[in-house]
Short mmCIF file of C-alpha atoms and ligand atoms in Angstrom, two decimals:
data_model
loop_
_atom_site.label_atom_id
_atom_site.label_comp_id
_atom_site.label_asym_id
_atom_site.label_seq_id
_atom_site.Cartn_x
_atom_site.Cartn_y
_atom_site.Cartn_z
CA UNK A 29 91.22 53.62 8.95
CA UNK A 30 89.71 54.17 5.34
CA UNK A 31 89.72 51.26 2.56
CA UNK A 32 89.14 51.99 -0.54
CA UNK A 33 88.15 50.59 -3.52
CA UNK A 34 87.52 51.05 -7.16
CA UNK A 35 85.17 49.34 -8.63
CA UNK A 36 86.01 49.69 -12.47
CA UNK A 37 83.33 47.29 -14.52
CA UNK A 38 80.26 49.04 -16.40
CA UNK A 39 78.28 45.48 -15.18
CA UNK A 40 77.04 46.59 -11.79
CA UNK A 41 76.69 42.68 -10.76
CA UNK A 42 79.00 41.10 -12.60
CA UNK A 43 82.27 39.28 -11.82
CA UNK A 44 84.37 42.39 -10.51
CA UNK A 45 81.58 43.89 -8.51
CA UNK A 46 81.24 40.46 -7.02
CA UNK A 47 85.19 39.94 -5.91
CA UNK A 48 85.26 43.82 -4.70
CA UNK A 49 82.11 43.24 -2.40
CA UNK A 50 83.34 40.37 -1.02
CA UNK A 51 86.68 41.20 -0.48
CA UNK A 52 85.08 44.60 1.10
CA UNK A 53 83.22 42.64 3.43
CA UNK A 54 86.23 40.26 4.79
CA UNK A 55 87.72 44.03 5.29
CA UNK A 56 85.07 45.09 7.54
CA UNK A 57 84.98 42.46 10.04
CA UNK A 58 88.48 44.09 11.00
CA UNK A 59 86.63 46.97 11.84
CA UNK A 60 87.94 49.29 9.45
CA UNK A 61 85.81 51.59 7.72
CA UNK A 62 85.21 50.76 3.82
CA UNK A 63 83.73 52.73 0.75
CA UNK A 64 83.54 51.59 -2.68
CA UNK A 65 83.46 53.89 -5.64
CA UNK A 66 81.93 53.27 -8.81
CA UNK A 67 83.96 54.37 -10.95
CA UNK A 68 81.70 53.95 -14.06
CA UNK A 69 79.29 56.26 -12.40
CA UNK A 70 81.58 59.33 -11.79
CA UNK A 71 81.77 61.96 -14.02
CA UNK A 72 85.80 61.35 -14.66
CA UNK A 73 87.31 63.59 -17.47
CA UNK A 74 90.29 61.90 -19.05
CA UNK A 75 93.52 63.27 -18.69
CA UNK A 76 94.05 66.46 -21.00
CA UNK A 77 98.34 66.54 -20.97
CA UNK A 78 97.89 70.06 -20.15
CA UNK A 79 100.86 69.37 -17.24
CA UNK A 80 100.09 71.96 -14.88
CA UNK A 81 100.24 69.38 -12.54
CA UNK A 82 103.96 68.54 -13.01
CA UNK A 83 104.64 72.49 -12.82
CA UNK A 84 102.47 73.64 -10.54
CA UNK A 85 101.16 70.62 -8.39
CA UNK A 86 97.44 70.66 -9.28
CA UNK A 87 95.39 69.70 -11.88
CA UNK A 88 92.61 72.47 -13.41
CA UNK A 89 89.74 70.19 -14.70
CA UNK A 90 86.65 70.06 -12.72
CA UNK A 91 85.25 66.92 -12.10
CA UNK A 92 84.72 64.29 -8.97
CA UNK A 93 88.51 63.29 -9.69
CA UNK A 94 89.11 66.72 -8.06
CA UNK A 95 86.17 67.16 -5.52
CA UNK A 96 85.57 63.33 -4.46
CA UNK A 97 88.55 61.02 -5.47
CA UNK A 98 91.71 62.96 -4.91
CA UNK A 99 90.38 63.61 -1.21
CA UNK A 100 89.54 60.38 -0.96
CA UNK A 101 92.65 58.42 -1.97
CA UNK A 102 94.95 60.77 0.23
CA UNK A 103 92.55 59.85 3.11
CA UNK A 104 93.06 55.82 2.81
CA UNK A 105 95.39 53.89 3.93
CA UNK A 106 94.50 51.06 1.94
CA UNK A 107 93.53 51.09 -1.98
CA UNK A 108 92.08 48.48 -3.99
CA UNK A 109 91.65 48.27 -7.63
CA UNK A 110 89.34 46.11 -9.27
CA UNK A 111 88.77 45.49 -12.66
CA UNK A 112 87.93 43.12 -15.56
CA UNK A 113 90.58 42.66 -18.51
CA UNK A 114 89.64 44.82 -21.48
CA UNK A 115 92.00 43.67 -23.72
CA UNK A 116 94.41 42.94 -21.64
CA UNK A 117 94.76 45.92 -19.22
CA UNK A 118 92.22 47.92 -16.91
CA UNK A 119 88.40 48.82 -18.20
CA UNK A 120 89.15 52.45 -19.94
CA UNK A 121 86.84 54.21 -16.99
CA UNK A 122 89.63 52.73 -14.19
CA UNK A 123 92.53 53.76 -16.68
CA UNK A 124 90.88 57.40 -17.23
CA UNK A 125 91.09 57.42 -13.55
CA UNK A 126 94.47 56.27 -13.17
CA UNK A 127 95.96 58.75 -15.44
CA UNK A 128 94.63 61.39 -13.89
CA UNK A 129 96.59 60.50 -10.95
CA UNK A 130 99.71 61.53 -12.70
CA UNK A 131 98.71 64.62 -10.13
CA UNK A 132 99.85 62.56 -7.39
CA UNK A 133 103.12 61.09 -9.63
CA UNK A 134 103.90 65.21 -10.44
CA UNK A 135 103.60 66.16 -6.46
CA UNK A 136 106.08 63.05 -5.62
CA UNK A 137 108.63 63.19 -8.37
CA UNK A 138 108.39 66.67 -9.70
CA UNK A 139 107.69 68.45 -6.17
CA UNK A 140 109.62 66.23 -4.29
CA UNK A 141 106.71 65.85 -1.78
CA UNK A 142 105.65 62.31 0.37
CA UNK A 143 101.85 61.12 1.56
CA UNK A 144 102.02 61.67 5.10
CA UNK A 145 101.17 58.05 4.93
CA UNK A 146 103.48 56.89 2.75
CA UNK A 147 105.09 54.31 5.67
CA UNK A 148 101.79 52.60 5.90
CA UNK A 149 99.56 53.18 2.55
CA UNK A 150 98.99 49.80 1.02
CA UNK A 151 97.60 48.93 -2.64
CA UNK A 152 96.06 45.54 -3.89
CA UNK A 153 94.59 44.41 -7.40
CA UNK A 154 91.96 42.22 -7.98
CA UNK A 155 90.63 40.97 -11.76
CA UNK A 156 89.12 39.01 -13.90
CA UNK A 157 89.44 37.81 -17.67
CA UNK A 158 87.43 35.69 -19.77
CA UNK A 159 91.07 33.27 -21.19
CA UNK A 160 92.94 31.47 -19.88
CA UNK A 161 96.60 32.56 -21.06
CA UNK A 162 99.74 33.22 -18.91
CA UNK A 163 100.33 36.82 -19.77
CA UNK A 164 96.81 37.44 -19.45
CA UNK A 165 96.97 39.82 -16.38
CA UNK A 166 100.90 40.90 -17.07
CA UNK A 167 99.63 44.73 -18.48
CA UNK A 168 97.10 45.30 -15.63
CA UNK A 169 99.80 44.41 -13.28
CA UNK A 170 102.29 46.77 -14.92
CA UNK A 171 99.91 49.56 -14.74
CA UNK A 172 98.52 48.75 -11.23
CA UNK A 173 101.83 48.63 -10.05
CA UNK A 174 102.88 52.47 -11.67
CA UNK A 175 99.59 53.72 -10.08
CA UNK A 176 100.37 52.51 -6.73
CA UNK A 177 103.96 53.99 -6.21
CA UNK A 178 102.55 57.46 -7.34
CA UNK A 179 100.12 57.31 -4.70
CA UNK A 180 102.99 56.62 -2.23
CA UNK A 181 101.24 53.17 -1.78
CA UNK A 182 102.93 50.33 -1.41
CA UNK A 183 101.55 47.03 -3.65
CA UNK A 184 100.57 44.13 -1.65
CA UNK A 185 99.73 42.17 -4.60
CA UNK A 186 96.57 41.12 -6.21
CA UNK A 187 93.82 38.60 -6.67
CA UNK A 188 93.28 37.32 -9.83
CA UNK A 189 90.90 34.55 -12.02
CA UNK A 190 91.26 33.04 -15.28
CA UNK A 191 88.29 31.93 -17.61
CA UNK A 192 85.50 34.14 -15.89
CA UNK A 193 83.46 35.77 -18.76
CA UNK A 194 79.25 35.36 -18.05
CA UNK A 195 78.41 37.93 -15.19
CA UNK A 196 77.78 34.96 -12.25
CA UNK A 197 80.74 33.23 -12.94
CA UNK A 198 82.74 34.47 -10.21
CA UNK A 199 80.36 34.15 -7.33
CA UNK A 200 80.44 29.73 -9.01
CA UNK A 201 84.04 29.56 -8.47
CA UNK A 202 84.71 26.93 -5.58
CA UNK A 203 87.97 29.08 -3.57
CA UNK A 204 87.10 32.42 -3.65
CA UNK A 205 85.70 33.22 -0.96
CA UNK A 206 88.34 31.20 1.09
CA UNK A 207 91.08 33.15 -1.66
CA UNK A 208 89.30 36.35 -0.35
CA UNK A 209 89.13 35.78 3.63
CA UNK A 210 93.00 34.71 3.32
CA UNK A 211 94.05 38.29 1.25
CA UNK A 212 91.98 40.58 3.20
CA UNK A 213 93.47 39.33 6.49
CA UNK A 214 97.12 39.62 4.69
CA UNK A 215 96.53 42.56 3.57
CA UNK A 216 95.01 44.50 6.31
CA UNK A 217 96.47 42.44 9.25
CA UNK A 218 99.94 44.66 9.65
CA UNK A 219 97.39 47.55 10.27
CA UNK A 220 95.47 46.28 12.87
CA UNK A 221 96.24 46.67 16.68
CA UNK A 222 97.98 49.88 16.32
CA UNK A 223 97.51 52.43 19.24
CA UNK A 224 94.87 55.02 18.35
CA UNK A 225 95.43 58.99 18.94
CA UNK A 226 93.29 61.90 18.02
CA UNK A 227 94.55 64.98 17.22
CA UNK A 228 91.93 67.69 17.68
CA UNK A 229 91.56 71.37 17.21
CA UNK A 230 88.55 73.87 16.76
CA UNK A 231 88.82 73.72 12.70
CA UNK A 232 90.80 70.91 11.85
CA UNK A 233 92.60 73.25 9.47
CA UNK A 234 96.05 73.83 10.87
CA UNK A 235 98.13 72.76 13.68
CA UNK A 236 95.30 69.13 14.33
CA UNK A 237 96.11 68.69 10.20
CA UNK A 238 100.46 69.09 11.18
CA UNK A 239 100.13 66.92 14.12
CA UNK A 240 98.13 64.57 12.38
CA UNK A 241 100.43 64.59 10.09
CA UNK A 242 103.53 64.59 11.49
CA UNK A 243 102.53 61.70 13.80
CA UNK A 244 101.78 59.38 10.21
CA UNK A 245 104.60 60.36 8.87
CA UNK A 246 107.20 59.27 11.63
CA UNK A 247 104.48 56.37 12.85
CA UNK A 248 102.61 55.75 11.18
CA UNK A 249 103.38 52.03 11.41
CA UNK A 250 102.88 52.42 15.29
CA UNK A 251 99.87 54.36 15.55
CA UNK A 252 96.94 54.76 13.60
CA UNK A 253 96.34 58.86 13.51
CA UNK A 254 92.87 60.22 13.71
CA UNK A 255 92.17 63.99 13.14
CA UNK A 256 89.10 66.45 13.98
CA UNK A 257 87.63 69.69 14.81
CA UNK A 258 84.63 71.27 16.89
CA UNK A 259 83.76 73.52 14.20
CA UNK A 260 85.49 72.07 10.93
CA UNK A 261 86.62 74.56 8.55
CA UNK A 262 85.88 74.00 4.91
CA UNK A 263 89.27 73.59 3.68
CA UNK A 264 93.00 73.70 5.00
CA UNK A 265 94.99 76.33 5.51
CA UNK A 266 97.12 77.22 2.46
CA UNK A 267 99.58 78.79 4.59
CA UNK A 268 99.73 75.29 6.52
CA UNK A 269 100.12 73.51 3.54
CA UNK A 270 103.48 75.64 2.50
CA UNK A 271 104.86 74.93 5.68
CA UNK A 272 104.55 71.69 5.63
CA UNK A 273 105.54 71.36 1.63
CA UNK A 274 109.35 72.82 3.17
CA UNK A 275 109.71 69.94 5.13
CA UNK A 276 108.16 67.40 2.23
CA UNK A 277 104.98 66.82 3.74
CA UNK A 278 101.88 66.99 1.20
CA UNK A 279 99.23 68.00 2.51
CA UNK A 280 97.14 69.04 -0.25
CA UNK A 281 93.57 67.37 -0.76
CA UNK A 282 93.45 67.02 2.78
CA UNK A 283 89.97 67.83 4.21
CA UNK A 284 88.84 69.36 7.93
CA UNK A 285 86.61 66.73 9.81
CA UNK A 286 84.24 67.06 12.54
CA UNK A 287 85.59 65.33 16.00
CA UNK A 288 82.29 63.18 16.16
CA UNK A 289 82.97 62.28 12.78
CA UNK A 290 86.39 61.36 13.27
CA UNK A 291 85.44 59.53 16.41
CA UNK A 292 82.37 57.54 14.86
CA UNK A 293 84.49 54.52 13.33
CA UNK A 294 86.61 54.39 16.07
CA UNK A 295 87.73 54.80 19.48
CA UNK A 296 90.76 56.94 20.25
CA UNK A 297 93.24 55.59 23.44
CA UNK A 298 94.63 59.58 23.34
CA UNK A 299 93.32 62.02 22.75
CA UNK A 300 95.46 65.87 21.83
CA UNK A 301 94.09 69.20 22.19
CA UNK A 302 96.34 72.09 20.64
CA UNK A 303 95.69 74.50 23.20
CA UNK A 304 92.68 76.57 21.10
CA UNK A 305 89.78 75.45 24.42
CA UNK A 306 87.69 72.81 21.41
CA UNK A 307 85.52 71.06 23.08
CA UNK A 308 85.94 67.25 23.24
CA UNK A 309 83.72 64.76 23.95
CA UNK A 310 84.22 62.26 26.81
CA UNK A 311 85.86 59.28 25.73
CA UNK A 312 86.08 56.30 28.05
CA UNK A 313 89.83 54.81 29.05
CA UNK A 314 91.24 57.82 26.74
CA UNK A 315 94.00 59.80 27.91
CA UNK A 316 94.03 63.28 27.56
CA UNK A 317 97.01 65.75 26.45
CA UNK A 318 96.58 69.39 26.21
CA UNK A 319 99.56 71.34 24.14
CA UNK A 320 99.26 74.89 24.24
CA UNK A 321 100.09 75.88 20.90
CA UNK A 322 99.42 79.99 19.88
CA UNK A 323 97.22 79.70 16.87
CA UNK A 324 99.24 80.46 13.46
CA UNK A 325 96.48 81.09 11.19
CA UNK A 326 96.51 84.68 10.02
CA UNK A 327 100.21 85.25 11.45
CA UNK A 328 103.40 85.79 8.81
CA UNK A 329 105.23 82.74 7.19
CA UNK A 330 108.10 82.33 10.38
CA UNK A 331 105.28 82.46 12.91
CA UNK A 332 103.48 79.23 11.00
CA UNK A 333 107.21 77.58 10.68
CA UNK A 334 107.50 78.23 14.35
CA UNK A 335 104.52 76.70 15.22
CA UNK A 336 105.27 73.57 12.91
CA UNK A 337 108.78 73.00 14.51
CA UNK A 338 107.10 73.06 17.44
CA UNK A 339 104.30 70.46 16.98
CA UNK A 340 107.16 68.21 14.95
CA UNK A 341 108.99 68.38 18.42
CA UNK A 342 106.21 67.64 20.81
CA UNK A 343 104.95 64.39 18.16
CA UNK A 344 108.37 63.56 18.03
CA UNK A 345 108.37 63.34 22.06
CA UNK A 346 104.90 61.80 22.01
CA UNK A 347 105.66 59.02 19.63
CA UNK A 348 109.03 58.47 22.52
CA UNK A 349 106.75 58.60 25.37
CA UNK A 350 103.92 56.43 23.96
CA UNK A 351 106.45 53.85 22.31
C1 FMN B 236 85.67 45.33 -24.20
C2 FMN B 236 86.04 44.01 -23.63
C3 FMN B 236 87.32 43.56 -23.75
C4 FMN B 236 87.72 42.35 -23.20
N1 FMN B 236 89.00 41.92 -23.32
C5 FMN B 236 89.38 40.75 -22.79
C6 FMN B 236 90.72 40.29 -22.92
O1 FMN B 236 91.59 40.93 -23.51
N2 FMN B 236 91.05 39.09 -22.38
C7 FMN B 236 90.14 38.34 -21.71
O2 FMN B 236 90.48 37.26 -21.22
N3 FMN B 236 88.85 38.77 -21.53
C8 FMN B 236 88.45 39.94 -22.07
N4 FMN B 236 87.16 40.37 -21.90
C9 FMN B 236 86.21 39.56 -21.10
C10 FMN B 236 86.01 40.07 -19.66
O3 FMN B 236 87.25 40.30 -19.02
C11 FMN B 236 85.23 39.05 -18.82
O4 FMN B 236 83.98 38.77 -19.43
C12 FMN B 236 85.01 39.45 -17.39
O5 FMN B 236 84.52 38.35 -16.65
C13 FMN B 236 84.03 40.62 -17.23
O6 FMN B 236 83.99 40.98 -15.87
P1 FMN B 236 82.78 41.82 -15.24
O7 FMN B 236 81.63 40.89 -15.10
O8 FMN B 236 83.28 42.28 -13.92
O9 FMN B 236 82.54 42.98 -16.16
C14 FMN B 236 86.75 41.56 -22.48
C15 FMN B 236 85.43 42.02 -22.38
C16 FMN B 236 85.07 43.23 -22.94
C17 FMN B 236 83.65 43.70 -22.81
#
């Protein structure tokens, strides 16, 4: 399970790289996996209002929004934002960011497509601000809020401090860390203790990427889905992805693993082949299904639709038999 957070201050130590560190750290003695990005070192091109995402589901500027973050936000589970009030909303690097995931509000609203992990994604805010008025975090919250639900994320709530302006004030103020122990436990508790299966195929490209999918989608909020390949193809199938966009599935910016990779966090208690002879390593206690799926890739449109009916079926059975 990925966190993720953005870090959205220019001050590398200050106040907001402080909280998100922390609050990081109280994450990974869960065990989940964390990664922090930057944000005011990524090359992040505002958004252009060219709309091609809300007509055509992508967006055409080049930057690590597309290669890096986009990938990287449909792969977590849980997203944090963290930021210092710039007059009284998000630092403009966070907010460039944010708008350009108006992508992700155009595949929901305009394509009528979910995150396949829309039952469990979870979003929390943390921030700073030099005042001490009531409304001082109001905006942020607005905005934090409007990013969340268009990455299919539902918003936890947030962590916020008043009259914190010199860059060490943060790491002086006497509940934090307690503050921080108690949210990251909240927040990543519900997530915790769920079963663990791997779905696994040679390229992690097309039927591991449905299962996977499938299996978040329905249960997510039972089992924590892992995905990976013996010999990881460099990008999805686009003939996957259509046949998975009929049934409302988006799977776009979702990227082939290796198994090892996919195993290295964590420890799968099943393990699913799809029938394609991958090899898979030896994994202690885990039990092993084999479903022996024809491969779709290179086959016509009803052939892939077969297939996917078919692995909806057997994760559908699975999710029965494992309940
Ligand atoms: C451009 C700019 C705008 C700011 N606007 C506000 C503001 O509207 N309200 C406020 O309380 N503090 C404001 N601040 C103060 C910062 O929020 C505060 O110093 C914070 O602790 C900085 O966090 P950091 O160390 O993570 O960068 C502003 C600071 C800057 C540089």
């Amino acid at each position: 399970m990925l966190v993720l957070g953005f870090q959205g201050s220019p001050r590398k130590k200050g106040n907001t790289a402080f909280l998100l560190t922390n609050f990081m750290q109280a994450i990974e003695k869960s065990g989940a996996q964390t990664r922090i990005i930057e944000v005011t070192q990524k090359n992040i091109i505002p958004c252009k209002e060219y709309v091609v995402c809300e007509r055509k589901g992508y967006c055409p500027i080049d930057d690590d929004v597309k290669t890096e973050i986009y990938p990287l936000i449909r792969q977590a589970e849980v997203v944090v934002l963290a930021t210092p009030i710039f007059f009284f909303n998000m630092s403009a690097q966070l907010k460039a960011l944010v708008d350009r995931c108006q992508l992700f509000w155009a595949r929901k609203y305009k394509l009528k497509l979910a995150d396949p992990a829309k039952k469990t994604k979870r979003g929390f805010l943390l921030s700073v601000g030099a005042s001490k008025g009531k409304s001082l975090f109001e905006g942020l919250q607005l905005t934090a809020k409007y990013f969340f639900d268009a990455i299919d994320a539902r918003y936890e709530g947030s962590l916020t401090y008043r009259e914190i302006e010199g860059p060490k004030d943060m790491a002086k103020h006497p509940q934090v860390s307690a503050d921080i122990e108690k949210a990251a436990a909240d927040l990543i508790g519900p997530l915790l203790n769920r079963k663990k299966i791997l779905f696994a195929c040679r390229e992690n490209a097309c039927r591991s990427q449905m299962a996977g999918a499938f299996a978040q989608y329905l249960a997510g909020d039972k089992f924590e889905v892992i995905n990976g390949g013996s010999e990881p193809a460099d990008r999805v199938n686009p003939e996957m992805v259509k046949a998975m966009h009929e049934k409302g599935i988006d799977m776009a910016y979702r990227v082939p693993q290796s198994i090892e990779s996919a195993i290295s966090m964590t420890t799968p208690d099943f393990i699913v082949t799809m029938g394609c002879g991958e090899e898979c390593p030896f994994v202690p206690g885990a039990r092993m299904l084999d479903w022996d799926l024809p491969d779709p890739a290179g086959k016509p449109p009803d052939f892939m639709r077969r297939v996917r009916d078919q692995i909806e079926n057997n994760v559908k059975n699975l999710i029965k038999e494992l309940a």
